[in-house]
Structure formats: structure tokens, C-alpha cells
XYZ file of C-alpha atoms in Angstrom:
155
model
C 0.125 -0.042 -0.131
C 1.128 3.678 -0.542
C 2.085 5.515 2.358
C 2.679 9.224 2.791
C 5.873 8.655 4.703
C 8.530 5.948 4.334
C 10.446 4.034 7.231
C 13.358 6.199 6.629
C 11.327 9.239 6.581
C 9.959 8.449 9.995
C 13.360 7.399 11.503
C 14.684 10.783 10.245
C 11.519 12.273 11.775
C 11.694 10.923 15.297
C 14.883 8.967 15.765
C 16.611 12.167 17.457
C 15.952 10.085 20.576
C 18.710 7.690 20.139
C 16.712 4.311 19.214
C 13.408 5.422 19.845
C 11.542 3.790 16.480
C 13.329 0.389 17.548
C 12.131 0.926 21.169
C 8.530 1.263 20.046
C 8.359 -0.975 17.120
C 9.367 -3.927 19.000
C 8.226 -4.545 22.011
C 10.174 -7.873 22.887
C 13.676 -6.657 23.185
C 13.323 -3.205 21.732
C 16.440 -3.448 20.160
C 15.287 -4.261 16.870
C 13.005 -2.698 14.242
C 10.008 -4.466 13.486
C 9.563 -3.434 9.897
C 6.194 -4.941 9.523
C 4.831 -3.199 12.415
C 6.467 0.225 11.154
C 5.015 -0.509 7.794
C 1.411 -0.956 9.661
C 1.307 1.943 11.536
C 2.464 3.940 8.252
C -0.518 2.360 6.172
C -3.013 3.050 9.279
C -1.863 6.535 9.332
C -2.217 6.893 5.718
C -5.634 5.686 5.951
C -6.687 7.957 8.571
C -5.297 11.154 6.754
C -7.028 9.627 3.501
C -10.701 10.131 5.402
C -9.580 13.966 5.785
C -8.061 14.598 2.480
C -10.931 13.268 0.709
C -12.853 16.069 1.620
C -10.922 18.008 -0.427
C -8.526 16.030 -2.742
C -8.968 13.231 -5.549
C -7.341 10.300 -4.056
C -4.552 9.026 -4.145
C -2.877 12.221 -3.661
C -0.813 13.184 -6.627
C 2.992 12.617 -5.514
C 5.067 15.860 -6.102
C 7.592 13.558 -8.042
C 9.932 10.669 -7.425
C 13.304 9.771 -5.745
C 16.450 8.359 -6.694
C 14.672 5.083 -5.972
C 11.504 5.468 -7.733
C 9.563 6.038 -4.664
C 6.793 8.952 -4.565
C 7.501 11.929 -3.221
C 4.786 13.718 -1.225
C 4.412 17.359 0.095
C 6.554 17.456 3.158
C 3.304 18.601 5.238
C 1.920 15.012 4.675
C 5.368 13.354 5.464
C 5.207 15.280 8.677
C 1.604 14.263 9.492
C 2.026 10.642 8.480
C 5.037 10.503 10.619
C 3.610 12.131 13.591
C 0.406 9.718 13.480
C 2.320 6.727 12.858
C 4.923 7.539 15.617
C 1.589 7.535 18.074
C -0.245 4.076 16.839
C 3.597 2.696 17.622
C 3.164 3.397 21.138
C 0.853 1.081 23.059
C 0.624 3.309 26.399
C 1.145 7.202 26.246
C 0.302 9.719 28.623
C -2.139 12.359 27.607
C 0.275 14.831 28.249
C 2.926 13.417 26.113
C 4.477 15.302 23.394
C 3.660 12.222 21.043
C -0.044 12.919 21.824
C 0.081 16.665 21.483
C 1.688 16.096 18.079
C -0.919 13.375 16.676
C -3.434 16.048 17.940
C -1.435 18.574 16.089
C -1.479 16.433 12.957
C -5.214 16.162 12.995
C -5.773 19.737 13.184
C -3.538 20.215 10.151
C -5.502 17.681 8.422
C -8.971 19.540 9.302
C -7.730 22.829 8.021
C -6.335 21.083 4.863
C -10.250 19.319 4.303
C -11.642 22.974 4.979
C -9.397 24.787 2.556
C -7.682 26.941 5.021
C -4.478 25.197 4.289
C -2.624 24.115 0.942
C -0.543 21.360 -0.071
C 2.461 22.573 -1.362
C 5.535 20.180 -3.006
C 9.021 21.078 -2.295
C 9.410 22.602 -5.939
C 6.479 24.917 -4.926
C 3.857 23.195 -7.030
C 0.334 23.281 -5.458
C -1.179 19.931 -5.155
C -4.301 19.951 -7.309
C -7.716 20.339 -5.344
C -10.532 17.740 -6.580
C -12.867 19.889 -9.274
C -16.107 20.848 -7.379
C -18.066 18.084 -8.372
C -15.973 15.640 -6.639
C -15.730 17.419 -3.551
C -19.624 18.285 -3.584
C -20.121 14.417 -4.187
C -18.092 13.783 -1.153
C -19.568 15.954 0.891
C -23.227 14.474 -0.205
C -21.869 10.963 0.473
C -20.595 11.922 4.059
C -23.773 13.475 4.886
C -25.971 10.358 3.524
C -23.857 8.028 5.839
C -24.879 9.975 8.905
C -28.257 9.455 8.235
C -27.898 5.782 7.890
C -25.836 5.473 11.179
C -24.544 7.963 13.836
C -21.214 9.272 12.947
C -20.961 11.941 14.922
C -21.626 14.567 12.053
């Protein structure tokens, strides 16, 4: 599955704490990364992000380009959000006042601003990620409204 961040980006984003990624991804010995658990956290973060992004953008989000290995490059803002959300998911027990929780909450707030059009996704080269056409956005809004009538979803 495509994710907005890679394991290497997650490592760069959080591992200034000397081995944090290994500690939080491998509960058995804390010394070796569990690559499956890391990938799953990145996939869950991306899926949750898409729930917000679908309100304004056609999915999947268009990559800004590819790196030297052929991997898609996404807007830095999406990478940061994905890393903060995946980091949170890798922790099993986080105190409510912890920085990890605060950063996830901030990531959700950023996604809400993006979904409302109050923030724009930029590629590192300065290009703006194209917004879905208005018919698509209206269809998503209508579908979300319809789903609330079928079952309560807190809308």
C-alpha cells in the first residue's frame, strides 16, 4: 500500500532520541525494529489521513515526483503528519500530556484545516497539489452527509 511517509522518513523525523523507533516498534527486546509493525503504522496513518483529505482532494494524492529509487515524493506537510500519526500508533501506552499525543492532535488539526481549504498542500518545488474538481468535492460531502443518516457518525 502507498503511504505518505517511508520508514526512512519516519526514522529521520523521530529518531533524534537514539533508538526510539526500535524501542517502540519491537516490544520484545526493544533493540531491533519490527519492519512489519512500522509499515502497518504508516499504512494506518495514511488511511486515517485520507479520511480527511478525501473531502478536498481526489485520492490517491498526486505525488510531487519520485526519488532516486522510484519512490513517490509527497508534500512535506503530509510526510510530517504521517510520521506524527504513525509514531503515535507505534506507542501502546502514552500519557495524555505526552509530546507524542500533542503532535498527533496537532496533525489532526492540520488535516482538518487542509480539508476545509484553510491550508494548501505544497510540493518542495513550490507546486501546489491540485484540489479535486468541485463536482467531486460535492459528491464526497453528499456521501458523508448520507452516511450520517444511515448510522450515527458524530456529524
